[in-house]
Amino acid sequence: MNEFEYEPNPMLQNIVKHPKKPNKLLIILVSIIIVLLIIVLVLLVRKPQVITTETLREQSLDEVAVELEYFIDENHLDALDAYGYDDLTRVAINHICTGVYNCNEISGDEVKEYIKNNFDKEVTLSNVNCELNDGVLYTYDSEGNKFVLDSSHMHGGIGTEDIYTKVNSIKRDGNKILLVLNKLYFNPLQSNYITTDPLGINRVYDSKDYMHTTESGQDIDLTKLSANYENQFDDLKNIGTRYSYTFSKKDGHYVLEKYEVINDEE
């Protein structure tokens, strides 16, 4: 043996341990998990926004009719039948004073707001004549911007609330709704008949055939009246007075663009 040649010591070989090689399967599994986590995080960050488009169902004409009848009733637009479309101030005052005790002064701004909201019109405020054409009923005070009732001018007037309403027809015309209503009125100060108008002119029934006793006295039996009118409606629908309304929507609510009284039989 060459004196310079190295001979490993068997005992040292047993003492010095070689490091273990990493498990290849474990490395692959860890790598896959890391990759999957990265993919999940990316998907969460870049998740596309789901936009749900709701298809709005157009209301049926029957649904619109119910809504418009409520609108007419809520804003006391039946007063147009008595006062006319040319006297919106009187219609506004009637609405404002309904259910108000001693409604002797009415704000001009409140009148204007009512007319703007319901008819989309601007008005110039002035004195309001009585519907029976016998003088001024409300004097307009321009300085105080208010209407003042002439308390000496008090007498029975025209009724402004019908006792029964039925839809004659309703149709769409572009973005407008054309509604025609049949109405029944009864005002014993005007007539002993149930009529299609507040003046008691166009007779339908004799009121004595529909009277019944109530806690406050004699009144119309609306159950009997409505049943008979419904059963006879095909024969009565185009007789007497009907009321035509043209509505449109502005800023999400209805406005009455046009109002007409139909008198002639078709």
Coordinates of C-alpha atoms in Angstrom, one line a residue:
M1 CA 0.0 0.0 0.0
N2 CA 1.2 3.4 -1.0
E3 CA 1.8 5.5 2.1
F4 CA 0.0 8.5 0.6
E5 CA -3.1 6.5 -0.4
Y6 CA -6.2 7.2 1.9
E7 CA -8.1 4.2 3.2
P8 CA -11.6 5.0 4.6
N9 CA -12.1 4.1 8.2
P10 CA -15.0 1.7 8.4
M11 CA -15.9 3.0 11.9
L12 CA -16.1 6.6 10.7
Q13 CA -18.4 5.6 7.9
N14 CA -20.8 4.2 10.4
I15 CA -20.7 7.4 12.5
V16 CA -21.2 9.9 9.7
K17 CA -24.8 9.7 8.4
H18 CA -25.8 10.9 4.9
P19 CA -28.9 13.2 4.8
K20 CA -32.1 11.5 3.5
K21 CA -33.4 12.6 0.1
P22 CA -36.8 14.3 0.3
N23 CA -39.9 12.2 -0.6
K24 CA -40.8 13.0 -4.2
L25 CA -44.5 12.1 -3.7
L26 CA -44.8 14.5 -0.8
I27 CA -43.3 17.3 -2.8
I28 CA -45.7 16.7 -5.7
L29 CA -48.7 16.8 -3.3
V30 CA -47.7 20.0 -1.6
S31 CA -47.1 21.6 -4.9
I32 CA -50.5 20.6 -6.2
I33 CA -52.2 21.9 -3.0
I34 CA -50.3 25.3 -3.3
V35 CA -51.3 25.6 -7.0
L36 CA -55.0 24.8 -6.1
L37 CA -54.9 27.4 -3.3
I38 CA -53.6 30.0 -5.7
I39 CA -56.3 29.2 -8.3
V40 CA -59.0 29.5 -5.6
L41 CA -57.7 32.8 -4.4
V42 CA -57.5 34.1 -8.0
L43 CA -61.1 33.0 -8.7
L44 CA -62.3 34.6 -5.5
V45 CA -60.7 37.9 -6.3
R46 CA -61.7 37.9 -10.0
K47 CA -65.2 36.4 -9.5
P48 CA -67.4 37.8 -12.2
Q49 CA -70.3 39.9 -11.0
V50 CA -73.6 38.3 -11.7
I51 CA -76.1 40.8 -12.9
T52 CA -79.7 39.8 -12.4
T53 CA -82.0 41.4 -14.8
E54 CA -85.6 41.5 -13.6
T55 CA -88.2 41.5 -16.3
L56 CA -91.0 44.0 -15.2
R57 CA -94.4 42.6 -16.0
E58 CA -96.7 45.1 -17.5
Q59 CA -99.8 45.6 -15.4
S60 CA -103.1 44.2 -16.8
L61 CA -105.7 46.8 -17.7
D62 CA -107.9 45.4 -14.9
E63 CA -105.1 46.2 -12.4
V64 CA -104.6 49.7 -13.9
A65 CA -108.4 50.3 -13.6
V66 CA -108.3 49.5 -9.9
E67 CA -105.3 51.7 -9.3
L68 CA -106.9 54.6 -11.2
E69 CA -110.2 54.3 -9.4
Y70 CA -108.3 54.5 -6.2
F71 CA -106.5 57.6 -7.5
I72 CA -109.8 59.3 -8.4
D73 CA -111.3 58.5 -5.0
E74 CA -108.2 59.4 -2.9
N75 CA -107.9 62.8 -4.6
H76 CA -111.7 63.5 -4.7
L77 CA -111.6 63.9 -8.5
D78 CA -115.3 63.1 -8.7
A79 CA -115.7 66.7 -7.8
L80 CA -114.9 67.4 -11.5
D81 CA -118.4 66.1 -12.3
A82 CA -119.9 68.9 -10.3
Y83 CA -117.4 71.7 -10.8
G84 CA -116.0 71.0 -14.2
Y85 CA -112.4 70.8 -15.6
D86 CA -112.3 74.6 -16.0
D87 CA -112.6 75.2 -12.2
L88 CA -109.7 73.2 -10.8
T89 CA -109.3 75.6 -7.9
R90 CA -112.8 74.7 -6.7
V91 CA -111.9 71.0 -7.1
A92 CA -108.7 71.5 -5.1
I93 CA -110.5 73.4 -2.3
N94 CA -113.1 70.6 -2.1
H95 CA -110.3 68.0 -1.6
I96 CA -108.4 70.1 0.9
C97 CA -111.5 70.8 3.0
T98 CA -113.0 67.3 2.9
G99 CA -113.3 66.1 6.5
V100 CA -112.0 69.4 7.9
Y101 CA -114.2 71.2 10.4
N102 CA -114.6 75.0 9.8
C103 CA -112.5 75.0 6.6
N104 CA -112.8 78.8 6.3
E105 CA -109.3 79.6 5.0
I106 CA -107.3 77.6 2.5
S107 CA -103.6 78.1 1.6
G108 CA -103.0 79.3 -2.0
D109 CA -99.8 77.2 -2.1
E110 CA -101.7 74.1 -1.1
V111 CA -104.2 74.7 -3.9
K112 CA -101.4 75.1 -6.4
E113 CA -99.6 72.0 -5.2
Y114 CA -102.8 69.9 -5.5
I115 CA -103.4 71.1 -9.1
K116 CA -99.7 70.6 -10.1
N117 CA -99.6 67.1 -8.6
N118 CA -102.9 65.9 -10.1
F119 CA -103.2 67.8 -13.3
D120 CA -99.6 68.9 -14.0
K121 CA -100.9 72.5 -14.5
E122 CA -99.9 75.9 -13.3
V123 CA -102.8 78.2 -12.2
T124 CA -103.4 81.8 -11.5
L125 CA -105.3 82.1 -8.3
S126 CA -108.4 84.3 -8.1
N127 CA -111.9 84.4 -6.5
V128 CA -114.0 81.2 -6.8
N129 CA -117.6 81.5 -7.7
C130 CA -120.3 79.3 -6.2
E131 CA -121.1 76.3 -8.5
L132 CA -124.8 77.6 -8.5
N133 CA -123.6 80.8 -10.2
D134 CA -125.0 83.1 -7.4
G135 CA -121.9 84.9 -6.4
V136 CA -118.4 84.5 -5.0
L137 CA -117.9 81.6 -2.5
Y138 CA -114.2 82.0 -1.8
T139 CA -112.4 85.3 -2.0
Y140 CA -108.7 85.1 -2.8
D141 CA -106.5 87.3 -0.6
S142 CA -103.4 87.8 -2.7
E143 CA -101.5 89.5 0.2
G144 CA -102.0 86.6 2.5
N145 CA -102.0 84.0 -0.4
K146 CA -105.1 82.3 0.9
F147 CA -108.8 81.7 0.0
V148 CA -111.4 83.0 2.5
L149 CA -114.9 81.5 2.6
D150 CA -117.8 83.8 2.5
S151 CA -119.6 82.3 5.5
S152 CA -122.9 84.2 4.6
H153 CA -123.0 82.3 1.3
M154 CA -124.1 79.0 2.7
H155 CA -126.7 76.8 1.1
G156 CA -127.2 73.3 -0.3
G157 CA -125.0 72.7 -3.3
I158 CA -124.2 69.9 -5.8
G159 CA -123.1 66.6 -4.5
T160 CA -119.5 65.7 -5.3
E161 CA -119.4 62.1 -4.3
D162 CA -121.0 59.3 -6.4
I163 CA -122.6 56.3 -4.6
Y164 CA -121.5 53.7 -7.2
T165 CA -118.8 53.5 -9.9
K166 CA -118.2 50.9 -12.6
V167 CA -115.6 50.8 -15.4
N168 CA -117.2 51.3 -18.8
S169 CA -114.0 50.8 -20.7
I170 CA -110.2 51.2 -20.4
K171 CA -107.5 51.0 -23.0
R172 CA -103.9 52.0 -23.6
D173 CA -102.9 54.6 -26.2
G174 CA -99.1 54.7 -26.3
N175 CA -98.0 55.8 -22.8
K176 CA -101.5 57.1 -21.9
I177 CA -104.5 55.3 -20.3
L178 CA -108.0 56.2 -21.4
L179 CA -110.6 55.3 -18.8
V180 CA -114.3 55.7 -19.0
L181 CA -116.5 55.4 -15.9
N182 CA -120.2 55.0 -15.3
K183 CA -121.4 56.5 -12.0
L184 CA -124.5 56.7 -10.0
Y185 CA -125.4 59.8 -7.9
F186 CA -128.1 60.4 -5.4
N187 CA -128.8 63.8 -3.9
P188 CA -132.3 64.2 -2.4
L189 CA -131.8 68.0 -2.6
Q190 CA -131.6 67.7 -6.4
S191 CA -133.8 64.8 -7.3
N192 CA -135.8 61.8 -5.9
Y193 CA -134.1 59.7 -8.5
I194 CA -130.7 57.9 -8.7
T195 CA -129.0 59.4 -11.7
T196 CA -125.9 59.3 -13.7
D197 CA -124.9 62.9 -12.9
P198 CA -124.6 65.0 -9.8
L199 CA -127.3 67.4 -11.0
G200 CA -130.0 64.8 -10.9
I201 CA -130.9 65.0 -14.5
N202 CA -130.3 61.6 -16.2
R203 CA -132.5 59.2 -14.3
V204 CA -131.7 55.5 -13.8
Y205 CA -133.7 54.4 -10.8
D206 CA -136.4 55.7 -8.5
S207 CA -134.8 56.1 -5.1
K208 CA -137.8 54.9 -3.2
D209 CA -137.2 51.4 -4.6
Y210 CA -133.8 51.2 -3.0
M211 CA -134.4 52.9 0.4
H212 CA -133.8 51.0 3.6
T213 CA -133.7 52.0 7.3
T214 CA -130.4 52.7 8.9
E215 CA -129.3 54.0 12.3
S216 CA -129.4 57.5 10.9
G217 CA -132.7 57.2 9.1
Q218 CA -133.5 56.3 5.5
D219 CA -130.7 55.7 3.0
I220 CA -129.9 53.9 -0.3
D221 CA -129.4 50.1 0.0
L222 CA -126.2 50.0 -1.9
T223 CA -126.1 46.2 -2.0
K224 CA -129.4 46.0 -3.8
L225 CA -128.5 48.9 -6.0
S226 CA -125.1 47.5 -7.1
A227 CA -126.5 44.1 -7.8
N228 CA -129.3 45.4 -10.0
Y229 CA -126.9 47.8 -11.8
E230 CA -124.4 45.1 -12.5
N231 CA -127.1 42.7 -13.8
Q232 CA -128.4 45.5 -16.1
F233 CA -125.1 47.0 -17.1
D234 CA -125.1 45.9 -20.7
D235 CA -128.3 47.8 -21.3
L236 CA -127.3 50.8 -19.2
K237 CA -123.6 51.3 -19.9
N238 CA -124.1 53.8 -22.8
I239 CA -127.1 55.5 -21.4
G240 CA -126.9 58.8 -19.5
T241 CA -123.7 60.4 -18.5
R242 CA -120.3 58.8 -18.6
Y243 CA -116.9 60.3 -17.6
S244 CA -113.8 60.0 -19.7
Y245 CA -110.3 60.4 -18.1
T246 CA -107.0 60.4 -20.0
F247 CA -104.1 59.7 -17.6
S248 CA -100.3 59.6 -18.1
K249 CA -97.5 59.1 -15.7
K250 CA -95.0 61.8 -14.6
D251 CA -92.2 61.3 -12.1
G252 CA -93.7 57.9 -11.3
H253 CA -97.2 58.9 -10.5
Y254 CA -100.4 59.5 -12.4
V255 CA -101.6 62.9 -13.7
L256 CA -104.9 63.6 -15.3
E257 CA -104.3 65.2 -18.7
K258 CA -107.8 65.3 -20.0
Y259 CA -111.3 65.0 -18.6
E260 CA -114.6 64.9 -20.5
V261 CA -118.3 64.3 -19.8
I262 CA -120.0 62.1 -22.4
N263 CA -123.7 62.8 -22.5
D264 CA -125.1 61.4 -25.8
E265 CA -126.1 57.8 -26.2
E266 CA -123.8 55.9 -28.5

